[in-house]
PDB file of C-alpha atoms in Angstrom:
ATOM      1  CA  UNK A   1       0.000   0.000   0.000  1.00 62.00           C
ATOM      2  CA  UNK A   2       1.790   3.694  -0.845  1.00 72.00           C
ATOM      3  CA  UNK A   3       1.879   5.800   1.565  1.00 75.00           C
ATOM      4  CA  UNK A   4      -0.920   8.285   2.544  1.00 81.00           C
ATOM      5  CA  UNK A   5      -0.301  12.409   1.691  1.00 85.00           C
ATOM      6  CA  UNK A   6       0.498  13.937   5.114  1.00 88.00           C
ATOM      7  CA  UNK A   7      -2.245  16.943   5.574  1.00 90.00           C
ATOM      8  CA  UNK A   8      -1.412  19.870   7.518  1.00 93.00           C
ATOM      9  CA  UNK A   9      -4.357  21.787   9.462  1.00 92.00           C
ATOM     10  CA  UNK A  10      -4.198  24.847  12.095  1.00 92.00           C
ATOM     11  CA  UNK A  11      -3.338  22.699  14.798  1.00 93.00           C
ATOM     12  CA  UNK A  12      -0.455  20.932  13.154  1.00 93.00           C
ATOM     13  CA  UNK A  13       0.764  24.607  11.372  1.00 94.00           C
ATOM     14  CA  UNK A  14       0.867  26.064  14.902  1.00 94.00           C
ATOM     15  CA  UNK A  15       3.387  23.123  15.884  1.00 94.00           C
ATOM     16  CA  UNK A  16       5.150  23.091  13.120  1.00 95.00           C
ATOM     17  CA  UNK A  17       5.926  26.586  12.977  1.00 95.00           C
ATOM     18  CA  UNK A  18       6.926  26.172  16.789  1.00 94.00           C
ATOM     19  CA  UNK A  19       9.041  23.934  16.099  1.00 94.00           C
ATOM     20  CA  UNK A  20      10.648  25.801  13.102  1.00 95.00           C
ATOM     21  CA  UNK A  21      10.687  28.831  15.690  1.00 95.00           C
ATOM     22  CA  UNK A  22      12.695  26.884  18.066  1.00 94.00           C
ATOM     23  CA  UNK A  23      15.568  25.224  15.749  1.00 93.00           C
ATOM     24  CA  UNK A  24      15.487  28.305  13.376  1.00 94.00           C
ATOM     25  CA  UNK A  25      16.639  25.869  10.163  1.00 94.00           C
ATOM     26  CA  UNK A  26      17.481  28.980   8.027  1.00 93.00           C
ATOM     27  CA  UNK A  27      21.242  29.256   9.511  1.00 91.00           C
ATOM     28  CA  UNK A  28      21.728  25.943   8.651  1.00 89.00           C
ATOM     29  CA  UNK A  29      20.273  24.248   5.574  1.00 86.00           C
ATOM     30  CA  UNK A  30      19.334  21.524   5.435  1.00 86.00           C
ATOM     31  CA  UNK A  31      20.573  20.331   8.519  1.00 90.00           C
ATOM     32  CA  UNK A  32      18.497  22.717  10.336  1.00 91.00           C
ATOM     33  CA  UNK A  33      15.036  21.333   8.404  1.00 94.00           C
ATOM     34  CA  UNK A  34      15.882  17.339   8.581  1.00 92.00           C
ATOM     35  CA  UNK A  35      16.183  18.460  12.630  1.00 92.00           C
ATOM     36  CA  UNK A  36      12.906  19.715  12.270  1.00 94.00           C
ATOM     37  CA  UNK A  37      11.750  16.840  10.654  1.00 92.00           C
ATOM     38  CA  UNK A  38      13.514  14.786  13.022  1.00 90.00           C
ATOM     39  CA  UNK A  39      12.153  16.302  16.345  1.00 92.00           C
ATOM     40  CA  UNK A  40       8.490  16.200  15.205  1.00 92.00           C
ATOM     41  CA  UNK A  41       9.400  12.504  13.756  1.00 88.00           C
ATOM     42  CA  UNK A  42       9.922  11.308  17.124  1.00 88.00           C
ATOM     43  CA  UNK A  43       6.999  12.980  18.809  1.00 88.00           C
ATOM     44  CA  UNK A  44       4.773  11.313  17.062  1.00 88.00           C
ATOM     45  CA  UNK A  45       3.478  14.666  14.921  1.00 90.00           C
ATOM     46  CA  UNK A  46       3.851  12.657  11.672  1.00 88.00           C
ATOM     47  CA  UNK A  47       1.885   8.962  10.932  1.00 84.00           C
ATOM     48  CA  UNK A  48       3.852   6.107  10.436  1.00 76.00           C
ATOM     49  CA  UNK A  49       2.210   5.548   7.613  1.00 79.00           C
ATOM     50  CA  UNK A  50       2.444   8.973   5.588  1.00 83.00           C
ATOM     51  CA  UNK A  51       5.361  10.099   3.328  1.00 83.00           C
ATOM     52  CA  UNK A  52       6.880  12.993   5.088  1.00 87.00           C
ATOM     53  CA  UNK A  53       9.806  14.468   5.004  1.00 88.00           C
ATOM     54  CA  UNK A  54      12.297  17.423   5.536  1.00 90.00           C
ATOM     55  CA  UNK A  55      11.220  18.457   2.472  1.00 92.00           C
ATOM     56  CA  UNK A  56       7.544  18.698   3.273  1.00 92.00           C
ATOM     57  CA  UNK A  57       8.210  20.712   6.586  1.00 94.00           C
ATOM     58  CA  UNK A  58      10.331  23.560   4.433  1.00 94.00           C
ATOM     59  CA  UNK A  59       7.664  23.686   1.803  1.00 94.00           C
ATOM     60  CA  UNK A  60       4.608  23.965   4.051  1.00 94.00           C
ATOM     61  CA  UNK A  61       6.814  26.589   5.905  1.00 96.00           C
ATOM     62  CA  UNK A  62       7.720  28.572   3.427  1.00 95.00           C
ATOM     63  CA  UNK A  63       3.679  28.487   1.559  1.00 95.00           C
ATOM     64  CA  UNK A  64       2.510  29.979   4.819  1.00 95.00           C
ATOM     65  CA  UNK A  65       5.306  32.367   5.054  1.00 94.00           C
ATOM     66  CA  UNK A  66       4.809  33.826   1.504  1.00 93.00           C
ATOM     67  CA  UNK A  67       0.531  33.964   2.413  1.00 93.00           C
ATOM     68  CA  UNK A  68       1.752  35.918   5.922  1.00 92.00           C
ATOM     69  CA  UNK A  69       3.753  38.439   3.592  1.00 91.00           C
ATOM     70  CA  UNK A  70       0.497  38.673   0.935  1.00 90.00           C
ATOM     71  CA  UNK A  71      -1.978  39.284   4.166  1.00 87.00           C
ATOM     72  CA  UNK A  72       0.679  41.768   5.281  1.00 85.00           C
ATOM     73  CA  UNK A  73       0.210  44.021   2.358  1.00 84.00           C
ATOM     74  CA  UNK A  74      -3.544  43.313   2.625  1.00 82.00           C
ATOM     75  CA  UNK A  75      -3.239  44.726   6.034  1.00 78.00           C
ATOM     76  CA  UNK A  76      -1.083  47.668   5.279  1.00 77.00           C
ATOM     77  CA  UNK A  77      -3.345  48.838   2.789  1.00 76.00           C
ATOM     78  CA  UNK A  78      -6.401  49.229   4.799  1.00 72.00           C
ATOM     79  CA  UNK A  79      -5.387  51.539   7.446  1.00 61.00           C
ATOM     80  CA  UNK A  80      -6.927  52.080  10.313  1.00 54.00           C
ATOM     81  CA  UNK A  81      -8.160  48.515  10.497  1.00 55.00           C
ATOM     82  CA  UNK A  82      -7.424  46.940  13.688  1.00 52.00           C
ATOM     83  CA  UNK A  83      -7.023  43.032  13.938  1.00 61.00           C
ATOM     84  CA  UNK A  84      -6.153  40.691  16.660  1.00 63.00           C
ATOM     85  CA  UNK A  85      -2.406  39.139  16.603  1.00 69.00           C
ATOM     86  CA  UNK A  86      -3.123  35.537  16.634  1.00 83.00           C
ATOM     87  CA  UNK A  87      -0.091  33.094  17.942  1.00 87.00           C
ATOM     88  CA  UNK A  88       0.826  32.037  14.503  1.00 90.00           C
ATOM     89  CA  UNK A  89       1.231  35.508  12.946  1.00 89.00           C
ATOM     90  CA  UNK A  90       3.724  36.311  15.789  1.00 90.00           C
ATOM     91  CA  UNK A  91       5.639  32.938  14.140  1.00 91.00           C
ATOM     92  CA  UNK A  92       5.493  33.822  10.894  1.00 92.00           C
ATOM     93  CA  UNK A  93       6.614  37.156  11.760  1.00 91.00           C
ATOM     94  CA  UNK A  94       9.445  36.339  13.993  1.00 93.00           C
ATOM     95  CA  UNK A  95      10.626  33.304  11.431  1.00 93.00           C
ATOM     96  CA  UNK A  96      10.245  35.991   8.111  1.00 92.00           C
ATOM     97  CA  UNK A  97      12.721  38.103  10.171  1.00 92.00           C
ATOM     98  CA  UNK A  98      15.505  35.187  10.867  1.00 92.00           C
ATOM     99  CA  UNK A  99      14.756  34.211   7.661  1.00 92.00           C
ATOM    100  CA  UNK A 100      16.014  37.812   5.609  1.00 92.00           C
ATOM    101  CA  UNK A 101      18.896  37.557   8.695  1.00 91.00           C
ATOM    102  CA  UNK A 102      20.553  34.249   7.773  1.00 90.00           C
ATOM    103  CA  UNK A 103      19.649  35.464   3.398  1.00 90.00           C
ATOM    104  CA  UNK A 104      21.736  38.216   4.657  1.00 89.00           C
ATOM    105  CA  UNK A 105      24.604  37.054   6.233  1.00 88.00           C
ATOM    106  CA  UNK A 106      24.987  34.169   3.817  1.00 85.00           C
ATOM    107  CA  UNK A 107      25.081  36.830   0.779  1.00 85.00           C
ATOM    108  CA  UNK A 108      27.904  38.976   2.808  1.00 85.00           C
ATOM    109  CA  UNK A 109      29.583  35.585   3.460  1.00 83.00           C
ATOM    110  CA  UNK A 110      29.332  34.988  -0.176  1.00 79.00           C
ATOM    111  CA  UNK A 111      30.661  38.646  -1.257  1.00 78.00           C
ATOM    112  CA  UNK A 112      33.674  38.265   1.169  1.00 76.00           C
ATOM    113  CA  UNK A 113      34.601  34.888  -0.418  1.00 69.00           C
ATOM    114  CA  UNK A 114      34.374  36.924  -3.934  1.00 68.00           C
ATOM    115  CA  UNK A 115      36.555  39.521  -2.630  1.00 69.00           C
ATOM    116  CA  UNK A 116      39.208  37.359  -1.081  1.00 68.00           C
ATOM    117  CA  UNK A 117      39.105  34.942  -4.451  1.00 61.00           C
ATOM    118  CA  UNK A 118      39.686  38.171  -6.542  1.00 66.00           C
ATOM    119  CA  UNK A 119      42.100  39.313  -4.389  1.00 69.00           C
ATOM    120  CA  UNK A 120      44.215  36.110  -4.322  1.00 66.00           C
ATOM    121  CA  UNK A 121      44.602  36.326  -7.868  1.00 63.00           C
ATOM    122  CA  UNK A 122      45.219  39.788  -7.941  1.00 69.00           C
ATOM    123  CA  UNK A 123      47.981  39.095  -5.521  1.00 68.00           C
ATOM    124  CA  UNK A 124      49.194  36.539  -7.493  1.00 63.00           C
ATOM    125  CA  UNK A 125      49.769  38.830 -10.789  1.00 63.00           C
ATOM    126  CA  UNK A 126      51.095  41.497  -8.736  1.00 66.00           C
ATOM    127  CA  UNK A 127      53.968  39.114  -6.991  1.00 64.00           C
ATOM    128  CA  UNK A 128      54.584  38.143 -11.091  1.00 57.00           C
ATOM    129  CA  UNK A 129      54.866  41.529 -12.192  1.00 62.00           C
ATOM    130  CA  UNK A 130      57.295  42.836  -9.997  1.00 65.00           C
ATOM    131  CA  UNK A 131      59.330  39.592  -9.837  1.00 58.00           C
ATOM    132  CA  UNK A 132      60.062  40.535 -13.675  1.00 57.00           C
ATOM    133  CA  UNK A 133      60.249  44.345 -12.964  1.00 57.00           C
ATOM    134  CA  UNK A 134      62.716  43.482 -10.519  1.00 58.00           C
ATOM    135  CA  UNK A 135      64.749  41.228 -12.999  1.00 56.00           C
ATOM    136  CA  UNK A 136      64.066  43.847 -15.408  1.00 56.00           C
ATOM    137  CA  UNK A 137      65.725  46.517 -13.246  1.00 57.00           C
ATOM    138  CA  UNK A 138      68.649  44.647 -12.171  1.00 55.00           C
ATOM    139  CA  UNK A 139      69.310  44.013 -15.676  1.00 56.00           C
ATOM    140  CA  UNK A 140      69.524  47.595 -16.263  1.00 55.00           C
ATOM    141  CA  UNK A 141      71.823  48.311 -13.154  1.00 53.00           C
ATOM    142  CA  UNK A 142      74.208  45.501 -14.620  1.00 53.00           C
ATOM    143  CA  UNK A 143      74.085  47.215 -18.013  1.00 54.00           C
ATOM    144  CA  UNK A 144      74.931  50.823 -16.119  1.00 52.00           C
ATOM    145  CA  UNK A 145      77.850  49.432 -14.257  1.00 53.00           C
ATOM    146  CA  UNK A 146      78.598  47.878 -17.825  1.00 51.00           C
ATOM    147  CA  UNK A 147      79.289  51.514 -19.005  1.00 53.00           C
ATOM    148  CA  UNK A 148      80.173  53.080 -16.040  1.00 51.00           C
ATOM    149  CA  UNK A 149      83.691  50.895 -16.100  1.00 51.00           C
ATOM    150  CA  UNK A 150      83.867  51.499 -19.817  1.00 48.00           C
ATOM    151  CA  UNK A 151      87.427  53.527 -20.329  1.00 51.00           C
ATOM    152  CA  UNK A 152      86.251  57.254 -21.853  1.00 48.00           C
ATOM    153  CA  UNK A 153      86.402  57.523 -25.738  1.00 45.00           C
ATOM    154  CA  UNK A 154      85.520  53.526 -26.098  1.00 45.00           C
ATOM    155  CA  UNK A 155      81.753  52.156 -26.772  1.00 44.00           C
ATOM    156  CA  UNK A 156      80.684  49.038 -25.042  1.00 46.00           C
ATOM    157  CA  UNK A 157      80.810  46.275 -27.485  1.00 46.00           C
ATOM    158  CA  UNK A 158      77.956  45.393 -28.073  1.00 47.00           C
ATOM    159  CA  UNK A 159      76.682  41.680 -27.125  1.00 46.00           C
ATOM    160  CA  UNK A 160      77.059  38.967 -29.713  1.00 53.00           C
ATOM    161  CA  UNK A 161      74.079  37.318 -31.483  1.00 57.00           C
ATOM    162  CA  UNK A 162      74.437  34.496 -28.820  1.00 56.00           C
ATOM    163  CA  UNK A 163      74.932  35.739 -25.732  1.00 58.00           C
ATOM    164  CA  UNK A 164      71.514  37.900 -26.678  1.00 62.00           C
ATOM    165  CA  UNK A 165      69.702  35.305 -27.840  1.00 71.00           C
ATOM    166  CA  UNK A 166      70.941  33.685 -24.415  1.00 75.00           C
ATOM    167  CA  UNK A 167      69.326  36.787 -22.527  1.00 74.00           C
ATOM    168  CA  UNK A 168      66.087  36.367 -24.398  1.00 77.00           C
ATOM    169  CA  UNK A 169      65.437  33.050 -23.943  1.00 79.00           C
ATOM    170  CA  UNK A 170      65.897  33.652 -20.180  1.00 79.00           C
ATOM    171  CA  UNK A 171      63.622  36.640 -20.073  1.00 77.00           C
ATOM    172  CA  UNK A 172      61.123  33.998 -21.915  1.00 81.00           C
ATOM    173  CA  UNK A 173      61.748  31.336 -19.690  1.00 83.00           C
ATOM    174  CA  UNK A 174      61.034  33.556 -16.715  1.00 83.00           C
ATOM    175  CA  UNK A 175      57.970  35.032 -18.450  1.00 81.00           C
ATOM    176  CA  UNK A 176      56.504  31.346 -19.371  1.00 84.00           C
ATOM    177  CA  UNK A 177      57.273  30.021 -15.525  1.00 85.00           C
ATOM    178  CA  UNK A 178      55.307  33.293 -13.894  1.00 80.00           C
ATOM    179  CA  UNK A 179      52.406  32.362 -16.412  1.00 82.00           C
ATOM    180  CA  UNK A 180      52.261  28.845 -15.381  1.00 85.00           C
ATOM    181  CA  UNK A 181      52.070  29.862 -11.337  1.00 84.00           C
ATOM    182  CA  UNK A 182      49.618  32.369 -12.193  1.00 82.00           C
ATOM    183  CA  UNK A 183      47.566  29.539 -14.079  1.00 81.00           C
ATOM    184  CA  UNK A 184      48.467  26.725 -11.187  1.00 85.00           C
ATOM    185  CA  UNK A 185      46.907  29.091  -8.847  1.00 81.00           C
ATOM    186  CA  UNK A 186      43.606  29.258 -10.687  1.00 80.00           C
ATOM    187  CA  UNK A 187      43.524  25.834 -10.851  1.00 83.00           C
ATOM    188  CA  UNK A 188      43.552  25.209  -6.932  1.00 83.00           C
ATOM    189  CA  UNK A 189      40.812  27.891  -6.773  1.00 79.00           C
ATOM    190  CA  UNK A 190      38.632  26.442  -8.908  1.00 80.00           C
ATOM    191  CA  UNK A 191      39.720  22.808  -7.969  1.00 84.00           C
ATOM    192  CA  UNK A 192      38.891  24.006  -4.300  1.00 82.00           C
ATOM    193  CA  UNK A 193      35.186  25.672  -5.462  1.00 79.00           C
ATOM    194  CA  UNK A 194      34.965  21.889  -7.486  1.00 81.00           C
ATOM    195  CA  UNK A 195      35.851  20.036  -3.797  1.00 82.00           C
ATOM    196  CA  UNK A 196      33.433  22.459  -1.472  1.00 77.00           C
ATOM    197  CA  UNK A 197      30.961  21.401  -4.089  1.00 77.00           C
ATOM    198  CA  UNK A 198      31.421  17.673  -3.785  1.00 81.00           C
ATOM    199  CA  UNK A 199      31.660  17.965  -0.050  1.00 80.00           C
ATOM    200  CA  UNK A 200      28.127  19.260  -0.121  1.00 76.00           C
ATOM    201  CA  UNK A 201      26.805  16.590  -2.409  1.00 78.00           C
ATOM    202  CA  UNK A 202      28.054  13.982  -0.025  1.00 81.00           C
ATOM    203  CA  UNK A 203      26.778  15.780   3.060  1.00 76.00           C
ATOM    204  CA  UNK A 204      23.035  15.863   1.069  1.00 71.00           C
ATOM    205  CA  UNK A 205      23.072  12.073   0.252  1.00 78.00           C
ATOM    206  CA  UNK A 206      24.435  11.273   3.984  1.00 77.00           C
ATOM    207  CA  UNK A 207      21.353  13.655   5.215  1.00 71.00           C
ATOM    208  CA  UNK A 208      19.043  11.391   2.810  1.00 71.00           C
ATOM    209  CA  UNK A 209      19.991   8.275   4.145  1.00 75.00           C
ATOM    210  CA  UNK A 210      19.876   9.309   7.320  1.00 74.00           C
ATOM    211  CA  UNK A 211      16.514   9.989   6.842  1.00 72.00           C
ATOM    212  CA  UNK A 212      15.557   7.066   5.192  1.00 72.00           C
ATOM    213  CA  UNK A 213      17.090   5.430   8.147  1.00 77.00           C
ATOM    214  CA  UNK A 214      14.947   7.254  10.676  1.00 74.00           C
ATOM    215  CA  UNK A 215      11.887   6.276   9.089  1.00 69.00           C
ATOM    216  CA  UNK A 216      12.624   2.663   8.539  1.00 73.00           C
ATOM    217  CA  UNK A 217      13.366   2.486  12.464  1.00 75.00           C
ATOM    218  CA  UNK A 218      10.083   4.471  13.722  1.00 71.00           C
ATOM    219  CA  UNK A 219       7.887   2.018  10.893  1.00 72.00           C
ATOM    220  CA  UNK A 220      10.232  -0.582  12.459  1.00 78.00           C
ATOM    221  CA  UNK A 221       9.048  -0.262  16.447  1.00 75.00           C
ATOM    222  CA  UNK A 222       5.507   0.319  14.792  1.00 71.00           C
ATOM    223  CA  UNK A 223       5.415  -3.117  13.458  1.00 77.00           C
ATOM    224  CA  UNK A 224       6.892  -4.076  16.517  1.00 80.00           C
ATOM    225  CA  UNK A 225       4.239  -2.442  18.975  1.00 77.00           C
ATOM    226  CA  UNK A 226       1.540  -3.690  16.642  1.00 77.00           C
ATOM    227  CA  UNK A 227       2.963  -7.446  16.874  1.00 81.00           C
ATOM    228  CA  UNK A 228       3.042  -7.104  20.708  1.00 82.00           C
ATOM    229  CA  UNK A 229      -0.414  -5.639  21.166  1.00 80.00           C
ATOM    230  CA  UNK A 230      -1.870  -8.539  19.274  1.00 80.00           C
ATOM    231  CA  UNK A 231       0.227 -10.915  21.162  1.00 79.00           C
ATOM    232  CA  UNK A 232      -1.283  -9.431  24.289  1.00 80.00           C
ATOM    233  CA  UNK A 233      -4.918  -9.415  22.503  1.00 78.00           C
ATOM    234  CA  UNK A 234      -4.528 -13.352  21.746  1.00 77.00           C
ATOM    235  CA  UNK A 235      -3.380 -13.863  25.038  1.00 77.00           C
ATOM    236  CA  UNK A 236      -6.113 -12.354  26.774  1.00 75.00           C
ATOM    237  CA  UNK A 237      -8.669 -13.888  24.530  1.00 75.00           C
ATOM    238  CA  UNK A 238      -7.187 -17.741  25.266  1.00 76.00           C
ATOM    239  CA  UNK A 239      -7.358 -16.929  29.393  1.00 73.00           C
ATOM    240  CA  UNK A 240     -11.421 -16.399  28.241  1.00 64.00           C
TER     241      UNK A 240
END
């Protein structure tokens, strides 16, 4: 037999939303819902028999935040209309407000990481650029001394056809070994975005399982207290 569609009513919003109120699951998704889940789980808010989930707690949390924020502007725009604060408007309101907190501090987490990416590999080109200024410039302060020890009324001679073609093969060399750190170090980064990324996938199919295993236990004792109450039934019917 599937599973029967878990339906929500006032009663089971209100403890949901307490719940949701109490572990705040916007800091840390989607640990922070599967706790949810998990908590109401074990109290016995959900049927064995009903396919629930982390999932369905976020959704049916975030359908009555978005009606709150619709009755809101309802409200706003007929002033001077006085209505009672019920219990679960003072949820909705208080979770809408951690809610824009933790969208806030994860996109200023997220601009920082941007800045400090960008400014790694601005670093990186700028610790290129002057190690061949500075190879540049000694160059030059070898080629001064060059003619400042150069008798009067004689010209430096100038540099054979090898020993320059020497020089410019090193100045190459140099060149081609900056580009290939600079390059290296964009690899980590992104190789380090491509790891976070898989660390996250893992953490998700963990969470799922984890789940899965939850459930199988609570349907598990079910069975189990089911078996023993019709062990107890049987027995009492054979002492008749």
């Amino acid at each position: 037999m599937p599973p029967k569609m878990f339906r929500f009513n006032e009663e089971r919003d209100l403890c949901l939303l307490r719940e949701t109120r109490c572990i705040n699951p916007f800091t840390n998704p989607p640990k922070g819902w599967i706790e949810v889940f998990e908590n109401l789980l074990f109290s016995g808010f959900f049927p064995a028999d009903c396919s629930a989930s982390q999932r369905t707690c976020r959704q049916r949390v975030e359908l009555l935040m978005g009606q709150f924020e619709r009755l809101k502007k309802i409200r706003l725009a007929s002033s001077g209309i006085e209505e009672e604060i019920l219990e679960k408007d003072k949820l909705l309101e208080e979770l809408l407000e951690l809610r824009d907190e933790a969208l806030r501090e994860t996109k200023e987490a997220a601009g920082e990481k941007k800045n400090t990416d960008a400014e790694l590999g601005r670093l990186i080109r700028d610790q290129a650029m002057q190690a061949m200024v500075s190879e540049e410039k000694a160059d030059a302060i070898d080629d001064a001394t060059c003619s400042s020890t150069t008798p009067k009324g004689k010209k430096r001679k100038r540099l054979s056809g090898l020993a320059e073609s020497e020089e410019w093969t090193q100045y190459m060399q140099r060149r081609e070994e900056d580009r290939k750190m600079i390059k290296q170090k964009e690899l980590e980064l992104r190789q380090m975005e491509l790891d976070h990324a898989k660390q996250r996938e893992e953490e998700d199919r963990r969470e799922r399982a984890e789940i899965r295993r939850l459930q199988a236990e609570r349907e598990e004792r079910d069975r189990e207290e089911r078996t023993k109450m019709m062990e107890m039934m049987l027995q009492a019917l054979s002492k008749k």
